Amino acid sequence: MTDPWWRSAVVYQIYPRSFADTDGDGIGDIKGIRRHLDHLEWLGVDAVWLSPVYRSPMADFGYDVADHTDVDPVFGTLDDLDALVAEAHARGIRVLLDWVSNHTSDRHPWFVASRAGRSSPKRDWYIWRDGGPGGGPPNNWRAAFGGSAWSWDEPTGQWYLHLFLPQQPDLNWSNPEVVEAMHDVLRFWLDRGIDGFRADVVHLIGKDPALPDQPPHLAERDLVGLNDQPGTHVLLRGIRAVLDSYPGDRVMVGEVNLETAAHLAPYYGVGDELHLVFDFSLLRTPWDAAAWAAVVRASQAALVHDAAWPAWVLSNHDQVRHRSRYGGSEARARLAATILLTLRGTPFVYAGEELGLEDAIVPDERRVDPGGRDGCRAPIPWETGPGHGWASPAPWLPWPPDADRRDAATLANDPTSILHLYRRLLRLRRTSPALRAGSWCEIEAPPGVLAYERATDTDRRVVLANFGDEPVAVPFAERWIVDLASDGAGADHESWAGVVDGRQAVILRPAG
Ligand code: TEU
């Protein structure tokens, strides 16, 4: 059996609002994505994941879905989306959609019906409860963006649960009608040729039926204990069965926001739950070789089942971009990209990281996200000059720093740019079985250097990443050739001199 495509893929995340605007409203649209497929093909990505493009009141910029089977007019039409899928497929690029599994918009017809009355046939599609003993919320759960996770509905005299905004009521997945309706949403898109989904906070769908209070020591943190429920696994098996009933290795990558790889492993089941589970550990790891090594080791130790293939992430639309997290250093961003794209697992690249973008500085009066995540959602600069290739010179968020020098066109013309580094890394992965599918094994190196080998029976690569600022000698008995250096220094394909420079990563292959 050959490996499914997604095990050797590089997936590129597009936040459609911020990608490219063609109609001049300052908001990115689907036509904008179509216009830049050349960039994606040239870069060499295998698949794109689009953050939500469904009809939405945009309280959470699309993560509040009001119609799962139509496109919001701000992004275009269903025809535009079909055209995008066809054009991407023609270039060998697969398309994943975001499937917002845990909640809908409060304007979704399901919730409108649910809140219409206690005897509504859809009442039980969401999570309604009477007040607690003192008349307050039913329990002490907090919503992700602050405040209680419960809102009072005056006309029907009950509270409804929302782990995110009040405009995002949680679906009741213990109701089989909800399960069926959400499976139908998947089928709608699978029938249209969508290659898979990124499942938003999918670990939250199974809830402890008792809805117990959060233990006080966890009260201000994510609802980890309460969110990691056995019932979720039953639901994930049902979801998996829907995908696997289609040909073509459709994929479900789950956003499971739990602490460690050990928490993530059960979400793969025995190859009968999620195909991939994001590991966000690197997003939380300081700039330290030993800490990075510990993260990768923990993943290796936890994901022991054959079907449990890692999925690595450095940046996304919820977190400060990694170059900003690393103090703005492009050298560090290059080193991190070299690791991301040579680890064992499926890497996810967030649009703009290939340009080395930092978060935008967003003045208070321009902040729009209830979760404070505007900076990493700054528009992508495609060209120099006003508008940077956007149809409107004034997009919905400010441009990222250096937009005039970090636009895609400028960097494409500079073979030493970070954009070319990403492209070379993607090519190298394609041509190296070891990098695509090989084992991962840490090798001994001086402190401050993360060193590992990727190997199959026929191919071997060594990666050395020097997190420090000074050159470090790494003695090896064998002779090695430099496949690629993250800073582009020295001629590639030369014999390796045995020293890795400060803030440099190198990929080596055996000589001869
Ligand atoms: O995010 C889930 C989530 O819990 C976080 O990443 C959260 O946004 C972060 O902790 C706040 O700093 C997913 C989506 O990626 C996010 O954009 C949505 O807002 C959220 O679910 C609700 O759908």
Coordinates of C-alpha atoms and ligand atoms in Angstrom, one line a residue:
M1 CA 0.0 0.0 0.0
T2 CA 1.4 3.4 -0.9
D3 CA 1.3 6.2 1.7
P4 CA -1.6 8.6 1.5
W5 CA -0.7 11.9 -0.2
W6 CA -1.0 13.9 3.0
R7 CA 1.8 12.1 4.8
S8 CA 4.3 13.6 2.4
A9 CA 2.5 16.9 1.7
V10 CA 3.3 20.4 2.7
V11 CA 0.1 22.2 3.5
Y12 CA -0.2 26.0 3.1
Q13 CA -2.7 27.8 5.3
I14 CA -4.6 30.7 3.7
Y15 CA -6.5 33.2 5.8
P16 CA -8.7 34.4 3.0
R17 CA -9.5 37.9 4.4
S18 CA -5.8 38.7 4.3
F19 CA -4.6 36.9 1.2
A20 CA -5.5 39.1 -1.8
D21 CA -8.3 41.5 -2.6
T22 CA -9.6 41.7 -6.2
D23 CA -12.8 43.7 -5.8
G24 CA -11.5 46.7 -3.9
D25 CA -13.4 46.3 -0.6
G26 CA -10.1 45.9 1.4
I27 CA -10.9 42.3 2.2
G28 CA -9.3 39.3 0.5
D29 CA -11.5 37.1 -1.7
I30 CA -11.5 33.8 -3.5
K31 CA -10.7 35.4 -6.8
G32 CA -7.6 36.7 -5.0
I33 CA -6.5 33.2 -4.1
R34 CA -7.1 32.1 -7.7
R35 CA -4.9 35.0 -8.9
H36 CA -2.0 33.8 -6.8
L37 CA -2.1 30.1 -7.6
D38 CA 1.1 30.7 -9.6
H39 CA 2.9 31.7 -6.5
L40 CA 1.7 28.5 -4.7
E41 CA 2.7 26.3 -7.6
W42 CA 6.1 28.0 -7.9
L43 CA 6.7 27.6 -4.2
G44 CA 5.8 23.9 -4.5
V45 CA 3.1 23.4 -1.9
D46 CA 0.9 20.2 -2.2
A47 CA -2.3 21.5 -0.6
V48 CA -3.9 24.6 0.7
W49 CA -6.2 24.9 3.8
L50 CA -8.6 27.8 3.6
S51 CA -9.8 29.4 6.9
P52 CA -13.6 29.6 6.8
V53 CA -15.2 31.2 3.7
Y54 CA -18.8 30.3 4.6
R55 CA -21.6 32.8 5.2
S56 CA -21.0 34.4 8.5
P57 CA -21.8 37.5 10.5
M58 CA -18.0 37.6 11.1
A59 CA -18.2 38.1 14.9
D60 CA -15.1 35.7 14.8
F61 CA -14.2 36.4 11.2
G62 CA -15.9 33.3 9.8
Y63 CA -15.5 30.9 12.7
D64 CA -19.1 31.8 13.4
V65 CA -20.8 29.9 10.5
A66 CA -24.4 30.9 9.5
D67 CA -24.6 28.6 6.5
H68 CA -22.2 25.7 6.1
T69 CA -22.9 25.2 2.4
D70 CA -22.6 28.6 0.9
V71 CA -19.8 31.1 0.5
D72 CA -20.0 34.5 2.2
P73 CA -20.5 37.3 -0.4
V74 CA -17.4 39.1 1.0
F75 CA -15.3 36.2 -0.3
G76 CA -17.3 35.6 -3.5
T77 CA -19.6 32.8 -4.6
L78 CA -19.9 29.1 -4.5
D79 CA -19.0 29.2 -8.2
D80 CA -15.8 31.1 -7.4
L81 CA -14.9 28.3 -4.9
D82 CA -15.6 25.6 -7.4
A83 CA -13.4 27.4 -9.9
L84 CA -10.6 27.7 -7.3
V85 CA -10.8 24.0 -6.6
A86 CA -10.7 23.1 -10.2
E87 CA -7.8 25.4 -11.0
A88 CA -5.9 24.2 -7.9
H89 CA -6.5 20.6 -8.9
A90 CA -5.3 21.2 -12.4
R91 CA -2.0 22.3 -10.8
G92 CA -1.8 19.3 -8.5
I93 CA -2.7 21.4 -5.5
R94 CA -5.3 19.9 -3.1
V95 CA -7.8 22.0 -1.2
L96 CA -8.9 21.6 2.4
L97 CA -11.6 23.6 4.0
D98 CA -12.1 24.6 7.6
W99 CA -14.9 22.7 9.3
V100 CA -16.1 24.5 12.4
S101 CA -17.3 21.5 14.3
N102 CA -17.9 22.7 17.9
H103 CA -20.2 25.7 17.3
T104 CA -22.2 27.7 14.8
S105 CA -23.1 31.3 14.6
D106 CA -26.1 32.4 16.7
R107 CA -27.6 33.5 13.4
H108 CA -27.4 30.0 11.9
P109 CA -31.0 28.8 11.2
W110 CA -30.4 25.9 13.6
F111 CA -29.7 28.2 16.5
V112 CA -32.5 30.6 15.5
A113 CA -34.9 27.6 15.7
S114 CA -33.3 26.3 18.9
R115 CA -33.7 29.6 20.7
A116 CA -37.3 30.1 19.4
G117 CA -38.8 28.1 22.3
R118 CA -38.2 25.3 24.8
S119 CA -40.3 23.0 22.7
S120 CA -38.6 23.8 19.5
P121 CA -37.7 20.6 17.6
K122 CA -34.1 22.0 17.5
R123 CA -34.0 23.0 21.1
D124 CA -31.7 20.1 21.9
W125 CA -29.3 20.9 19.0
Y126 CA -27.5 23.3 21.4
I127 CA -26.7 23.1 25.1
W128 CA -29.4 24.7 27.2
R129 CA -29.5 24.6 31.0
D130 CA -31.4 26.2 33.8
G131 CA -29.5 28.5 36.1
G132 CA -27.2 27.4 38.9
P133 CA -28.4 27.3 42.6
G134 CA -28.0 31.1 43.0
G135 CA -29.7 31.8 39.7
G136 CA -26.3 32.4 37.9
P137 CA -24.7 30.4 35.1
P138 CA -25.1 26.6 35.3
N139 CA -21.3 26.2 36.0
N140 CA -18.1 28.1 36.3
W141 CA -16.8 27.6 32.8
R142 CA -15.1 30.5 31.2
A143 CA -15.3 31.4 27.5
A144 CA -12.0 31.5 25.5
F145 CA -12.1 35.3 25.0
G146 CA -13.2 36.1 28.5
G147 CA -16.4 36.1 30.6
S148 CA -18.7 33.2 31.4
A149 CA -19.2 30.5 28.8
W150 CA -22.9 30.8 29.4
S151 CA -25.3 33.5 28.1
W152 CA -28.8 34.0 29.4
D153 CA -31.7 33.9 27.0
E154 CA -34.4 36.0 28.5
P155 CA -37.4 34.9 26.3
T156 CA -37.0 31.2 27.1
G157 CA -35.5 31.6 30.6
Q158 CA -32.5 29.4 30.1
W159 CA -28.7 29.7 29.6
Y160 CA -26.9 28.4 26.5
L161 CA -23.2 27.3 26.4
H162 CA -20.6 29.0 24.2
L163 CA -16.9 28.1 24.8
F164 CA -16.0 31.1 22.5
L165 CA -18.1 34.2 21.9
P166 CA -21.8 34.5 22.8
Q167 CA -22.3 34.6 19.0
Q168 CA -20.9 31.1 18.8
P169 CA -23.2 28.7 20.6
D170 CA -21.9 25.2 21.1
L171 CA -23.6 22.4 19.2
N172 CA -24.9 19.5 21.2
W173 CA -23.0 16.5 19.7
S174 CA -24.8 14.1 22.0
N175 CA -27.9 14.6 19.8
P176 CA -27.7 12.1 16.9
E177 CA -29.5 14.7 14.7
V178 CA -26.6 17.1 15.1
V179 CA -24.2 14.3 14.3
E180 CA -26.1 13.5 11.1
A181 CA -26.4 17.2 10.1
M182 CA -22.7 17.8 10.6
H183 CA -21.8 14.7 8.7
D184 CA -24.0 16.0 5.9
V185 CA -22.0 19.2 5.8
L186 CA -18.9 17.1 5.3
R187 CA -20.6 15.1 2.5
F188 CA -21.7 18.3 0.8
W189 CA -18.1 19.3 0.4
L190 CA -16.7 15.9 -0.2
D191 CA -19.2 15.4 -3.1
R192 CA -17.9 18.7 -4.5
G193 CA -14.3 17.4 -4.6
I194 CA -12.9 18.9 -1.5
D195 CA -9.8 16.9 -0.4
G196 CA -10.3 17.2 3.3
F197 CA -10.8 19.5 6.3
R198 CA -9.1 21.2 9.1
A199 CA -11.4 20.6 12.0
D200 CA -11.7 23.6 14.3
V201 CA -11.3 22.8 18.1
V202 CA -12.6 19.4 17.4
H203 CA -11.5 18.1 20.8
L204 CA -14.3 20.1 22.3
I205 CA -17.2 18.4 20.6
G206 CA -17.6 15.6 23.2
K207 CA -18.7 17.0 26.6
D208 CA -19.1 15.5 30.0
P209 CA -22.9 15.2 30.2
A210 CA -22.7 16.3 33.9
L211 CA -21.1 19.6 32.8
P212 CA -19.2 19.7 36.1
D213 CA -17.5 22.8 37.5
Q214 CA -13.9 23.4 36.3
P215 CA -11.6 22.5 39.2
P216 CA -10.4 25.8 40.8
H217 CA -6.7 25.2 40.0
L218 CA -7.6 25.1 36.3
A219 CA -10.2 27.8 36.3
E220 CA -8.2 30.5 34.5
R221 CA -6.5 28.1 32.0
D222 CA -7.8 26.3 29.0
L223 CA -10.4 23.7 30.0
V224 CA -7.9 20.9 29.5
G225 CA -9.3 18.2 31.8
L226 CA -12.8 18.9 30.9
N227 CA -12.2 19.0 27.2
D228 CA -10.4 15.7 26.9
Q229 CA -13.5 13.5 27.0
P230 CA -14.0 9.8 26.0
G231 CA -17.2 10.7 24.1
T232 CA -15.2 12.8 21.7
H233 CA -13.4 9.7 20.4
V234 CA -16.7 7.9 19.6
L235 CA -17.7 11.0 17.6
L236 CA -14.3 11.1 15.8
R237 CA -14.7 7.5 14.6
G238 CA -18.0 8.5 13.1
I239 CA -16.5 11.5 11.3
R240 CA -13.6 9.4 10.1
A241 CA -16.0 6.8 8.6
V242 CA -17.6 9.6 6.5
L243 CA -14.3 10.7 5.1
D244 CA -13.0 7.1 4.5
S245 CA -16.2 6.3 2.6
Y246 CA -14.9 8.5 -0.2
P247 CA -12.1 7.6 -2.6
G248 CA -8.8 9.7 -2.8
D249 CA -7.5 9.7 0.8
R250 CA -9.6 12.6 2.0
V251 CA -8.0 14.0 5.1
M252 CA -9.1 15.4 8.5
V253 CA -6.6 17.4 10.4
G254 CA -7.8 18.2 13.9
E255 CA -7.1 21.2 15.9
V256 CA -6.7 19.7 19.4
N257 CA -5.6 22.4 21.7
L258 CA -4.2 20.2 24.5
E259 CA -0.9 20.6 26.2
T260 CA 1.4 17.9 25.0
A261 CA 1.9 15.2 22.4
A262 CA 0.9 12.6 25.0
H263 CA -2.6 14.3 25.1
L264 CA -2.7 14.3 21.3
A265 CA -1.9 10.7 20.6
P266 CA -5.3 9.3 21.5
Y267 CA -7.0 11.5 18.9
Y268 CA -5.5 9.4 16.1
G269 CA -7.2 6.4 17.7
V270 CA -5.8 3.3 16.0
G271 CA -5.9 4.9 12.7
D272 CA -9.7 5.3 13.0
E273 CA -10.0 8.9 14.3
L274 CA -8.2 12.0 13.0
H275 CA -5.8 11.5 10.2
L276 CA -3.6 14.2 11.5
V277 CA -3.5 16.2 14.7
F278 CA -1.7 19.6 15.0
D279 CA 1.1 19.6 17.4
F280 CA 1.4 23.2 18.6
S281 CA 4.3 22.6 21.0
L282 CA 6.8 24.5 18.9
L283 CA 4.6 27.5 19.0
R284 CA 5.2 27.6 22.8
T285 CA 8.8 26.6 22.8
P286 CA 11.5 29.2 23.6
W287 CA 14.6 29.8 21.4
D288 CA 16.6 26.9 22.8
A289 CA 18.0 23.8 21.1
A290 CA 17.4 21.6 24.1
A291 CA 13.8 22.7 24.4
W292 CA 13.2 22.0 20.7
A293 CA 14.8 18.6 21.0
A294 CA 12.6 17.8 23.9
V295 CA 9.5 18.6 21.9
V296 CA 10.4 16.4 19.0
R297 CA 11.4 13.6 21.4
A298 CA 8.1 13.9 23.2
S299 CA 6.2 13.6 19.8
Q300 CA 8.3 10.5 18.9
A301 CA 7.6 8.9 22.3
A302 CA 3.9 9.7 22.2
L303 CA 3.0 8.9 18.6
V304 CA 3.9 5.2 18.6
H305 CA 1.0 3.9 16.4
D306 CA 1.9 3.6 12.7
A307 CA -1.1 5.7 11.9
A308 CA -0.1 8.5 14.2
W309 CA 1.9 10.8 11.8
P310 CA 2.8 14.2 13.3
A311 CA 1.6 17.6 12.0
W312 CA 4.0 20.5 12.8
V313 CA 3.1 24.2 12.9
L314 CA 5.2 27.3 13.6
S315 CA 2.6 30.0 12.8
N316 CA -1.1 30.4 12.2
H317 CA -3.9 33.0 12.3
D318 CA -4.3 32.7 16.1
Q319 CA -0.7 33.3 17.2
V320 CA 2.1 35.8 16.9
R321 CA 4.1 35.0 13.8
H322 CA 7.3 33.0 14.6
R323 CA 9.7 35.6 13.2
S324 CA 8.1 38.1 15.6
R325 CA 8.3 35.6 18.5
Y326 CA 12.0 35.1 17.8
G327 CA 12.7 38.8 18.2
G328 CA 12.4 39.8 14.6
S329 CA 15.4 37.8 13.5
E330 CA 15.2 36.6 9.9
A331 CA 18.1 34.2 10.5
R332 CA 16.1 32.5 13.3
A333 CA 13.1 32.4 11.1
R334 CA 15.1 30.7 8.4
L335 CA 16.6 28.2 10.9
A336 CA 13.1 27.4 12.2
A337 CA 11.7 26.9 8.7
T338 CA 14.6 24.5 8.0
I339 CA 13.6 22.4 11.0
L340 CA 9.8 22.7 10.3
L341 CA 10.4 21.3 6.8
T342 CA 12.8 18.5 7.7
L343 CA 11.0 17.1 10.7
R344 CA 9.2 13.7 10.5
G345 CA 5.6 14.7 9.8
T346 CA 3.4 16.9 7.7
P347 CA 4.4 20.6 8.0
F348 CA 1.8 23.4 7.8
V349 CA 3.1 26.7 6.5
Y350 CA 1.1 29.9 7.3
A351 CA 0.7 32.3 4.3
G352 CA 3.3 35.0 4.6
E353 CA 5.9 33.0 6.6
E354 CA 7.6 32.3 3.3
L355 CA 8.1 36.1 3.0
G356 CA 9.5 36.2 6.5
L357 CA 6.7 38.5 7.6
E358 CA 6.4 39.8 11.1
D359 CA 3.1 40.7 12.8
A360 CA 1.7 44.1 12.0
I361 CA 1.7 46.8 14.6
V362 CA -2.0 47.4 14.9
P363 CA -3.0 50.6 16.7
D364 CA -5.8 50.3 19.3
E365 CA -8.3 52.1 17.1
R366 CA -7.8 49.5 14.3
R367 CA -8.0 46.4 16.4
V368 CA -11.0 44.3 15.4
D369 CA -10.5 40.8 16.7
P370 CA -12.2 39.9 20.0
G371 CA -9.3 37.5 20.6
G372 CA -6.6 40.2 20.0
R373 CA -5.1 38.3 17.1
D374 CA -5.0 41.1 14.5
G375 CA -1.2 41.3 14.1
C376 CA -0.7 37.9 12.5
R377 CA -3.6 38.5 10.2
A378 CA -2.1 41.5 8.4
P379 CA -2.6 41.5 4.6
I380 CA 0.0 39.8 2.3
P381 CA 2.0 42.2 0.2
W382 CA 2.3 40.9 -3.3
E383 CA 4.0 43.9 -5.0
T384 CA 5.9 47.1 -4.0
G385 CA 4.1 50.4 -4.1
P386 CA 0.8 51.5 -2.7
G387 CA -1.8 48.7 -2.4
H388 CA 0.9 46.0 -2.7
G389 CA -1.1 44.3 -5.4
W390 CA -4.4 44.6 -3.5
A391 CA -7.4 46.2 -5.3
S392 CA -7.8 48.6 -2.4
P393 CA -4.9 50.6 -1.1
A394 CA -6.5 50.5 2.4
P395 CA -7.0 46.9 3.5
W396 CA -9.0 45.9 6.6
L397 CA -5.8 45.7 8.7
P398 CA -2.5 47.6 8.5
W399 CA 0.4 46.2 6.3
P400 CA 3.0 44.2 8.1
P401 CA 6.4 45.9 8.8
D402 CA 8.7 46.3 5.7
A403 CA 5.9 45.5 3.3
D404 CA 7.8 47.5 0.7
R405 CA 10.7 45.2 0.8
R406 CA 9.1 41.9 1.7
D407 CA 6.5 41.7 -1.0
A408 CA 6.3 38.4 -2.9
A409 CA 7.5 40.0 -6.2
T410 CA 10.6 41.5 -4.8
L411 CA 11.6 38.4 -2.9
A412 CA 10.9 36.2 -6.0
N413 CA 13.5 38.3 -7.8
D414 CA 16.1 37.7 -5.1
P415 CA 17.6 34.2 -5.1
T416 CA 19.0 34.7 -1.7
S417 CA 15.6 35.6 -0.1
I418 CA 13.8 33.6 2.5
L419 CA 11.1 32.9 -0.1
H420 CA 13.7 31.1 -2.2
L421 CA 14.8 29.2 0.9
Y422 CA 11.3 27.9 1.4
R423 CA 11.1 26.9 -2.2
R424 CA 14.4 25.1 -2.1
L425 CA 13.3 23.3 1.2
L426 CA 10.1 22.2 -0.5
R427 CA 12.0 20.9 -3.5
L428 CA 14.5 19.1 -1.4
R429 CA 11.7 17.3 0.5
R430 CA 10.2 16.2 -2.8
T431 CA 13.4 14.6 -4.0
S432 CA 14.5 13.1 -0.7
P433 CA 12.7 10.0 0.6
A434 CA 14.4 10.4 3.9
L435 CA 13.1 13.9 4.4
R436 CA 9.6 13.0 3.3
A437 CA 9.1 9.7 5.0
G438 CA 12.2 8.6 6.8
S439 CA 12.8 7.9 10.5
W440 CA 13.9 10.7 12.9
C441 CA 16.8 10.1 15.2
E442 CA 18.6 12.7 17.3
I443 CA 22.3 12.7 17.0
E444 CA 24.9 13.9 19.5
A445 CA 26.0 17.5 19.0
P446 CA 27.5 20.3 21.2
P447 CA 25.1 22.3 23.4
G448 CA 23.1 24.8 21.5
V449 CA 22.9 22.7 18.3
L450 CA 19.9 20.6 17.5
A451 CA 21.1 17.7 15.4
Y452 CA 19.2 14.8 13.8
E453 CA 19.2 12.3 11.1
R454 CA 16.4 11.4 8.7
A455 CA 16.8 8.0 7.1
T456 CA 15.2 5.4 4.9
D457 CA 16.8 2.2 3.6
T458 CA 18.1 4.2 0.6
D459 CA 18.5 7.8 1.6
R460 CA 20.0 9.7 4.6
R461 CA 20.1 13.4 5.6
V462 CA 21.5 15.1 8.6
V463 CA 20.2 18.4 9.9
L464 CA 22.2 20.6 12.2
A465 CA 20.6 23.7 13.6
N466 CA 22.8 26.1 15.6
F467 CA 20.5 28.1 17.9
G468 CA 23.4 30.1 19.3
D469 CA 25.0 33.2 17.7
E470 CA 28.6 31.8 17.5
P471 CA 29.9 29.2 15.0
V472 CA 30.1 25.6 16.5
A473 CA 32.3 22.8 15.2
V474 CA 30.4 19.5 14.9
P475 CA 32.9 16.7 14.3
F476 CA 31.8 13.7 12.2
A477 CA 33.8 10.7 11.1
E478 CA 32.1 10.6 7.7
R479 CA 32.3 13.1 4.9
W480 CA 29.2 15.1 4.1
I481 CA 27.9 17.4 1.3
V482 CA 25.9 20.5 2.0
D483 CA 22.4 20.1 0.4
L484 CA 21.3 23.5 1.7
A485 CA 22.2 26.1 4.3
S486 CA 19.5 28.2 5.8
D487 CA 21.4 31.5 5.3
G488 CA 22.4 30.6 1.8
A489 CA 26.1 31.0 2.9
G490 CA 28.8 29.1 1.1
A491 CA 28.1 27.2 -2.2
D492 CA 25.7 24.4 -1.7
H493 CA 26.7 20.9 -2.8
E494 CA 30.1 21.6 -1.5
S495 CA 31.9 19.4 1.0
W496 CA 30.9 20.4 4.5
A497 CA 33.7 22.0 6.5
G498 CA 32.5 20.7 9.9
V499 CA 31.4 24.1 11.3
V500 CA 27.8 25.3 11.6
D501 CA 27.6 29.1 11.8
G502 CA 25.6 31.0 14.4
R503 CA 21.8 31.0 13.7
Q504 CA 22.4 28.7 10.8
A505 CA 20.9 25.3 9.9
V506 CA 22.4 23.0 7.3
I507 CA 21.0 19.9 5.6
L508 CA 23.7 17.4 4.8
R509 CA 23.9 14.3 2.7
P510 CA 26.6 11.6 2.8
A511 CA 29.5 12.2 0.3
G512 CA 29.7 9.5 -2.3
Ligands
TEU1 O1 -9.0 28.4 17.8 C1 -9.1 27.8 19.0 C2 -8.4 28.3 20.1 O2 -8.7 27.9 21.2 C3 -7.3 29.3 20.0 O3 -6.3 29.1 19.2 C4 -7.7 30.7 20.4 O4 -8.0 31.4 19.2 C5 -6.5 31.3 21.1 O5 -6.3 30.6 22.2 C6 -6.8 32.7 21.4 O6 -5.5 33.3 21.7 C7 -9.9 28.1 16.7 C8 -9.7 29.0 15.6 O7 -8.4 28.7 15.0 C9 -9.8 30.4 16.0 O8 -9.5 31.3 15.0 C10 -11.3 30.6 16.4 O9 -11.5 31.9 17.0 C11 -11.7 29.6 17.5 O10 -11.3 28.2 17.2 C12 -13.2 29.5 17.6 O11 -13.7 28.9 16.4

